[in-house]
PDB file of C-alpha atoms in Angstrom:
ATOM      1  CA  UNK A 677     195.336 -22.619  95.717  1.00 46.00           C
ATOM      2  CA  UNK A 678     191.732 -21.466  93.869  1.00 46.00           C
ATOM      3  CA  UNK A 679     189.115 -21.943  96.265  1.00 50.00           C
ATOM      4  CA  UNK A 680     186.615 -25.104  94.910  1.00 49.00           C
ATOM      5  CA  UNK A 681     183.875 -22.821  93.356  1.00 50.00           C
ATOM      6  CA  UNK A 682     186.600 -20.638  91.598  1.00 47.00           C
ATOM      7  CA  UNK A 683     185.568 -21.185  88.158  1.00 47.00           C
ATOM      8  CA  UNK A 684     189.125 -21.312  86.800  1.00 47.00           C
ATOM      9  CA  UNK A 685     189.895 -23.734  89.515  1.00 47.00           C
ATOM     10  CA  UNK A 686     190.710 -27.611  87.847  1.00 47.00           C
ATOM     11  CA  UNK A 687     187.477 -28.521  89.288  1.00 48.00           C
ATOM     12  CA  UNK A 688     185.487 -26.522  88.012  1.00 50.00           C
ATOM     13  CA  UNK A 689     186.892 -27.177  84.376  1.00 50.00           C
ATOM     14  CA  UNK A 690     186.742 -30.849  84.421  1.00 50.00           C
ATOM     15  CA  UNK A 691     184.486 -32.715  82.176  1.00 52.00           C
ATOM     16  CA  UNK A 692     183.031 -36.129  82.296  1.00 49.00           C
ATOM     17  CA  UNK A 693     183.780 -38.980  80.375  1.00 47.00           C
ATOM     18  CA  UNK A 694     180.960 -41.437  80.570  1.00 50.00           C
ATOM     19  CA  UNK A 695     181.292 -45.325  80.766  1.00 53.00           C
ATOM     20  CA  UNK A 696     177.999 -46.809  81.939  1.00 55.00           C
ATOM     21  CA  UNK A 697     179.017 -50.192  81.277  1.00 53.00           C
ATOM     22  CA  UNK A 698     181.174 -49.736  84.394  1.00 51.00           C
ATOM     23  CA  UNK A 699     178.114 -49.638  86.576  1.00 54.00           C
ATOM     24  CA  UNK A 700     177.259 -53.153  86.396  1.00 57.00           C
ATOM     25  CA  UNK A 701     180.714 -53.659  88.058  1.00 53.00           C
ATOM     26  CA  UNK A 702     180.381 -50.731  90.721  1.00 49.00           C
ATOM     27  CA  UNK A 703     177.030 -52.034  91.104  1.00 54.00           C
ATOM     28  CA  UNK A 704     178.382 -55.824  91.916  1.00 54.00           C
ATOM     29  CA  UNK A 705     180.905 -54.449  94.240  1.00 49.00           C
ATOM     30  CA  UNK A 706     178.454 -52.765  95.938  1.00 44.00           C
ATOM     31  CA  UNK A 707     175.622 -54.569  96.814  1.00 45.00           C
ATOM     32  CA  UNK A 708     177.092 -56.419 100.077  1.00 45.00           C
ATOM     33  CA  UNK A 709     175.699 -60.142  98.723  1.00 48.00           C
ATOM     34  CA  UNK A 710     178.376 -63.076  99.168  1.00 60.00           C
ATOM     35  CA  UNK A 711     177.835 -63.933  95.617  1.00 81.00           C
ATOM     36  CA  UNK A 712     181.068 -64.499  93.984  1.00 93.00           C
ATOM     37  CA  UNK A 713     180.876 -64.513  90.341  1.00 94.00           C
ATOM     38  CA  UNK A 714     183.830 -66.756  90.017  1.00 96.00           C
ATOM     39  CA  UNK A 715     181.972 -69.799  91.432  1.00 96.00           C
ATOM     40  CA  UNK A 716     179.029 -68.659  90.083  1.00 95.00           C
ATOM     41  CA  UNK A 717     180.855 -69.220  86.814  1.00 97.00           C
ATOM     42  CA  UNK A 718     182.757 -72.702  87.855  1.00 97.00           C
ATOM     43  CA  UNK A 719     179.434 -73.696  88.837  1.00 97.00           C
ATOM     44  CA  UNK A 720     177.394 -72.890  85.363  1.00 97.00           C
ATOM     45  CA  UNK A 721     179.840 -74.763  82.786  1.00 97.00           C
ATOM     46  CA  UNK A 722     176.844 -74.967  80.352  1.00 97.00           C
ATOM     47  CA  UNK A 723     177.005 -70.898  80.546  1.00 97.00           C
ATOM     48  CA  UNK A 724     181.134 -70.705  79.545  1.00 97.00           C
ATOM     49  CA  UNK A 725     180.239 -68.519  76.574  1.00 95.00           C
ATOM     50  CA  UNK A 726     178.070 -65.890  78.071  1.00 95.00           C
ATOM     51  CA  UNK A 727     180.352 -65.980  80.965  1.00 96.00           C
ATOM     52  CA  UNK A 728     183.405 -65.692  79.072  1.00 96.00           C
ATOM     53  CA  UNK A 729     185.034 -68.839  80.503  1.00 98.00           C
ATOM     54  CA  UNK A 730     187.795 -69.383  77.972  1.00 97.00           C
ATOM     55  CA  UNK A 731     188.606 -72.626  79.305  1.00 97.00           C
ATOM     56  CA  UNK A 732     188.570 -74.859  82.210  1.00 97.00           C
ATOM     57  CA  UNK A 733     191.744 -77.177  82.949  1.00 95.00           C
ATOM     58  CA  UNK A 734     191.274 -78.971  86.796  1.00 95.00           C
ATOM     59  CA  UNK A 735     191.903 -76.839  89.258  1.00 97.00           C
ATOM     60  CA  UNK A 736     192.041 -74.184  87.632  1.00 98.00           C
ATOM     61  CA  UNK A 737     190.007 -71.727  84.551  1.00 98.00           C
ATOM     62  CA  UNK A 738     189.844 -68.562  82.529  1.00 98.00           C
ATOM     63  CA  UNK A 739     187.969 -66.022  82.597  1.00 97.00           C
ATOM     64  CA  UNK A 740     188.280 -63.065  80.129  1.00 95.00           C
ATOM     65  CA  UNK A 741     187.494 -59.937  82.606  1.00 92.00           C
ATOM     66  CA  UNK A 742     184.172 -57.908  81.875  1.00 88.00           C
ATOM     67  CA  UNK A 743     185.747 -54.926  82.512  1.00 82.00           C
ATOM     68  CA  UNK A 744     189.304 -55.019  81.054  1.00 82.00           C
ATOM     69  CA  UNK A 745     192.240 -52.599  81.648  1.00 76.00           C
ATOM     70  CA  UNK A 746     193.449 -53.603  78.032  1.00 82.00           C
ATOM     71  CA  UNK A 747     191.489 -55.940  75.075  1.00 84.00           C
ATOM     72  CA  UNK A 748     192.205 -59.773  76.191  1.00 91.00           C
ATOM     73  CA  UNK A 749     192.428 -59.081  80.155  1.00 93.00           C
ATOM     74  CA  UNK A 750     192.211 -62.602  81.552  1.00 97.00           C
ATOM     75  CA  UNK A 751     191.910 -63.833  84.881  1.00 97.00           C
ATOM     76  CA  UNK A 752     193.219 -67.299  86.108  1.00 98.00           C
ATOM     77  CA  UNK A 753     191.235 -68.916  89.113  1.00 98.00           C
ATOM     78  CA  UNK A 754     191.191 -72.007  91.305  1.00 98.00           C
ATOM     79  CA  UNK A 755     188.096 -73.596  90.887  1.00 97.00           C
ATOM     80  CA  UNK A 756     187.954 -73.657  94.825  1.00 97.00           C
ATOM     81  CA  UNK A 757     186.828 -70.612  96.387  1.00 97.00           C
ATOM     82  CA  UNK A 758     190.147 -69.671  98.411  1.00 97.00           C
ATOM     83  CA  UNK A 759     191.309 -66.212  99.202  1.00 95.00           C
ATOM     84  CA  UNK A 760     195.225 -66.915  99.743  1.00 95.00           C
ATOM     85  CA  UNK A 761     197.915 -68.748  98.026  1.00 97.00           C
ATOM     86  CA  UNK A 762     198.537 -70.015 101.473  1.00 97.00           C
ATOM     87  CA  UNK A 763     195.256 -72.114 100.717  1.00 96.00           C
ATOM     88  CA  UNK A 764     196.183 -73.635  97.850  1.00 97.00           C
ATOM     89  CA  UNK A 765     198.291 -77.303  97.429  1.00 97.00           C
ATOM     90  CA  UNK A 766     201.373 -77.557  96.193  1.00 97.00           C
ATOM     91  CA  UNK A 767     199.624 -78.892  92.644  1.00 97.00           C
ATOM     92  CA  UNK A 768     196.818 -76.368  93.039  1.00 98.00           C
ATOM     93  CA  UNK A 769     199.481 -73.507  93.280  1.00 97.00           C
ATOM     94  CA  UNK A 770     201.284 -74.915  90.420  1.00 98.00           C
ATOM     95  CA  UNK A 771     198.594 -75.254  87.975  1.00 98.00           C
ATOM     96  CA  UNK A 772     197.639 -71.776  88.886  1.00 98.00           C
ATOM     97  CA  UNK A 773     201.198 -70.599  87.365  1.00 98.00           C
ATOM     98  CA  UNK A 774     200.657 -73.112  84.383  1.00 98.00           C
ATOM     99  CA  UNK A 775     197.617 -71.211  83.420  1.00 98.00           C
ATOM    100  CA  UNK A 776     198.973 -68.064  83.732  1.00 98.00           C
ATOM    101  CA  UNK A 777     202.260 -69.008  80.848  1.00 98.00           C
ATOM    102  CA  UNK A 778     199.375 -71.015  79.051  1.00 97.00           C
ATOM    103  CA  UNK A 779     197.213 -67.017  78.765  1.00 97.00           C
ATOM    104  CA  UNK A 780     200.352 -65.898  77.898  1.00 97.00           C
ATOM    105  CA  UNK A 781     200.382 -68.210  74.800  1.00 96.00           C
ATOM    106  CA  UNK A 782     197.361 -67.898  74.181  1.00 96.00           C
ATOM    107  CA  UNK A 783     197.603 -64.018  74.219  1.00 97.00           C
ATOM    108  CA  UNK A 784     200.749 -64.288  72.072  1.00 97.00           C
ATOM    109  CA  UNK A 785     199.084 -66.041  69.423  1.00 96.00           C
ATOM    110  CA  UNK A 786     195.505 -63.963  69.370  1.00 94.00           C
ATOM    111  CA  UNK A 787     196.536 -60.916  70.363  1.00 93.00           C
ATOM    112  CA  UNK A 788     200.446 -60.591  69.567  1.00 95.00           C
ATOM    113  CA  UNK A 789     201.413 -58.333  72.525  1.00 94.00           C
ATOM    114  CA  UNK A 790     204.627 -56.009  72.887  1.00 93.00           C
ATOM    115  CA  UNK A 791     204.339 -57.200  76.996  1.00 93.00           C
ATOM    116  CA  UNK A 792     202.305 -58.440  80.244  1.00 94.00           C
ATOM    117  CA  UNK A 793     201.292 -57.197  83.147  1.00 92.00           C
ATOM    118  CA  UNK A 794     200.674 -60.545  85.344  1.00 96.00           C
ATOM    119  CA  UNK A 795     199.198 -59.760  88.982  1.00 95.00           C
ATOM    120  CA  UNK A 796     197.183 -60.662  92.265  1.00 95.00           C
ATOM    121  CA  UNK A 797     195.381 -58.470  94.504  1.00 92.00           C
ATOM    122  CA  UNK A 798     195.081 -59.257  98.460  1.00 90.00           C
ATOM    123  CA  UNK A 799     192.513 -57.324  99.715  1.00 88.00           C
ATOM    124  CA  UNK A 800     190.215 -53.828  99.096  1.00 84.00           C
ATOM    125  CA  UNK A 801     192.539 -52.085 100.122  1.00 85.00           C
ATOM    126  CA  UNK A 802     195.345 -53.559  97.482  1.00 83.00           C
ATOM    127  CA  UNK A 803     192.545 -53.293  95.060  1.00 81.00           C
ATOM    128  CA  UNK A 804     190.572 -56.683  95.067  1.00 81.00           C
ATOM    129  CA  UNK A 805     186.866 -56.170  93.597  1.00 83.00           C
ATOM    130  CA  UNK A 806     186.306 -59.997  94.929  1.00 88.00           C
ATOM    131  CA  UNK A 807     188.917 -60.180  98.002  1.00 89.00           C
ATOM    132  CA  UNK A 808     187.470 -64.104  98.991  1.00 93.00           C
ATOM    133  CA  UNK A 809     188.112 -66.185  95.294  1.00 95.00           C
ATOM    134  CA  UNK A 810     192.305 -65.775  94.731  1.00 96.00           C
ATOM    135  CA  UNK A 811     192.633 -64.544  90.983  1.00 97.00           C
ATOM    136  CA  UNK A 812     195.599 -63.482  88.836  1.00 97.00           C
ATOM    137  CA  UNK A 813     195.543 -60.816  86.189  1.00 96.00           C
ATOM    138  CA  UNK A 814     197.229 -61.422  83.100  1.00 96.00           C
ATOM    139  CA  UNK A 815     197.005 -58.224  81.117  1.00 92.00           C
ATOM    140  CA  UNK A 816     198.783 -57.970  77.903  1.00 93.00           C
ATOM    141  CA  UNK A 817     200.206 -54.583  76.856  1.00 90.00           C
ATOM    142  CA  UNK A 818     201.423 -52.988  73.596  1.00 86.00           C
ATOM    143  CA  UNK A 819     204.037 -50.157  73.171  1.00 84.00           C
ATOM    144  CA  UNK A 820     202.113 -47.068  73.226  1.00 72.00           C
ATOM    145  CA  UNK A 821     198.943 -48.831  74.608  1.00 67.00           C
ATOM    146  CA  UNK A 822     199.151 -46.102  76.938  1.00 60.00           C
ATOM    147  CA  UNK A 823     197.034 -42.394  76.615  1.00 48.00           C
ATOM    148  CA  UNK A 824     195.998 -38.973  77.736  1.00 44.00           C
ATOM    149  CA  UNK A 825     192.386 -40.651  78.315  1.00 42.00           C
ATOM    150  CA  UNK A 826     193.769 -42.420  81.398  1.00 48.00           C
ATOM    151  CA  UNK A 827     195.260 -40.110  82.703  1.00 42.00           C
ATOM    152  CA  UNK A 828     193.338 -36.847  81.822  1.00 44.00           C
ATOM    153  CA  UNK A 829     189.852 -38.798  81.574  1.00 45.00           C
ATOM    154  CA  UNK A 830     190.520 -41.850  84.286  1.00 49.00           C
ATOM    155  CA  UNK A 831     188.726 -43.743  81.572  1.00 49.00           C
ATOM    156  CA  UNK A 832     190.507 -46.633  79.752  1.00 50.00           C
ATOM    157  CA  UNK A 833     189.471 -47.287  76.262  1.00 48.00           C
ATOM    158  CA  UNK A 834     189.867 -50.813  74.818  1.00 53.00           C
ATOM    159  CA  UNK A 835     189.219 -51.111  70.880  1.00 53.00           C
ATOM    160  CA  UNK A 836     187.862 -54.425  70.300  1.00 63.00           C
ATOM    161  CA  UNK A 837     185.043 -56.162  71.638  1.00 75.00           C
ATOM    162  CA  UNK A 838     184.702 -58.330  74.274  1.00 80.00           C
ATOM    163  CA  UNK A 839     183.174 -61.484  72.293  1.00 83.00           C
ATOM    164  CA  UNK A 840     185.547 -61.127  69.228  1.00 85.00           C
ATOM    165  CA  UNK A 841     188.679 -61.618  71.614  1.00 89.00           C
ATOM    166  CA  UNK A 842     186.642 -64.375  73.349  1.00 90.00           C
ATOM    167  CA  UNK A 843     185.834 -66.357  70.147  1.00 89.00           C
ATOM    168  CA  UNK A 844     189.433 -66.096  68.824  1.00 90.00           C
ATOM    169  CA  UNK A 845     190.708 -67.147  72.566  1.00 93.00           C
ATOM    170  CA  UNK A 846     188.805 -70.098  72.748  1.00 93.00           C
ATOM    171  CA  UNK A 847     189.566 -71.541  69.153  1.00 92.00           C
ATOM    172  CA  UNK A 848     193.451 -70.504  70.085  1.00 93.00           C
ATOM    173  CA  UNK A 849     193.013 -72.439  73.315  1.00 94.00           C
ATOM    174  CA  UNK A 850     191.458 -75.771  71.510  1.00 92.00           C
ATOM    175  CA  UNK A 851     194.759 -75.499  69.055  1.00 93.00           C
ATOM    176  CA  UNK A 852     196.982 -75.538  71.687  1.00 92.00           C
ATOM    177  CA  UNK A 853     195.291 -78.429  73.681  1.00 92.00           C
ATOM    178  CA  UNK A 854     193.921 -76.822  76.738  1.00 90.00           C
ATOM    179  CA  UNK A 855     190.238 -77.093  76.213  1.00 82.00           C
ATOM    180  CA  UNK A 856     188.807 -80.562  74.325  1.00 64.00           C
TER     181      UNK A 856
END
């Protein structure tokens, strides 16, 4: 094994790939406040667009994530700040599953993708950026969405922007009846 300050060592060789938009997310993380942006967000209806609320069906909305693993990452939350599906009713719990098949559509229809990755996060440790509002990913994936910058880079890069995917999401979502 090269020592660390060999300078043929992997170490030594690497090179940074910058993403400074990720620091407003490290930065959130990190500043030990009990400000949850989720209920920040079911709190500011007026601010849906800027927040990228897609849409808002009791007791539940959508939120596109700021910092997507793939273009059209959305999150599905309870409007009641609960950390476990233990906390949720029986119709709570439901509609939370609703929303996720009604992203899908939605997805299907904007985005057209090959797949999903649908998910929920218990604790840091499992990888929860905000542990105390219960959230479920709904990712959509393509065949060959997949590159060397992930894995060579541990950068992600996602190819359209964040408001175009928003504006087409929430005129898909008025279509299919889930926001008036």
């Amino acid at each position: 094994m090269p020592a660390m300050n060999d300078p043929c060592s992997s170490h030594e060789r690497r090179r940074n790939l910058w993403a400074p938009w990720r620091s407003e997310y490290i930065e959130a993380l990190c500043d030990g406040g009990d400000d949850c942006f989720l209920c920040r967000y079911r709190d500011n209806p007026a601010d849906d667009a800027d927040q990228l609320v897609v849409y808002r069906r009791d007791p539940v909305f959508v939120v596109m994530n700021r910092f997507p693993y793939t273009g059209g990452h959305l999150l599905v939350a309870p409007l009641a700040h609960v950390a476990s599906l233990d906390d949720l009713d029986d119709a709570a719990l439901t509609a939370l599953l609703r929303g996720v098949r009604d992203c899908q559509h939605l997805l299907a229809r904007v985005e057209r993708p090959d797949g999903y990755n649908v998910g929920i996060n218990f604790g840091h440790c499992a990888g929860a950026g905000l542990p105390g509002h219960l959230h479920v990913h709904v990712v959509p994936r393509w065949a060959g969405d997949t590159n060397f910058m992930s894995v060579v880079g541990d950068v992600r890069v996602v190819p359209k922007a964040l408001d175009a995917v928003y504006n087409r999401l929430r005129a898909a979502a008025t279509e299919l009846g889930l926001r008036a």
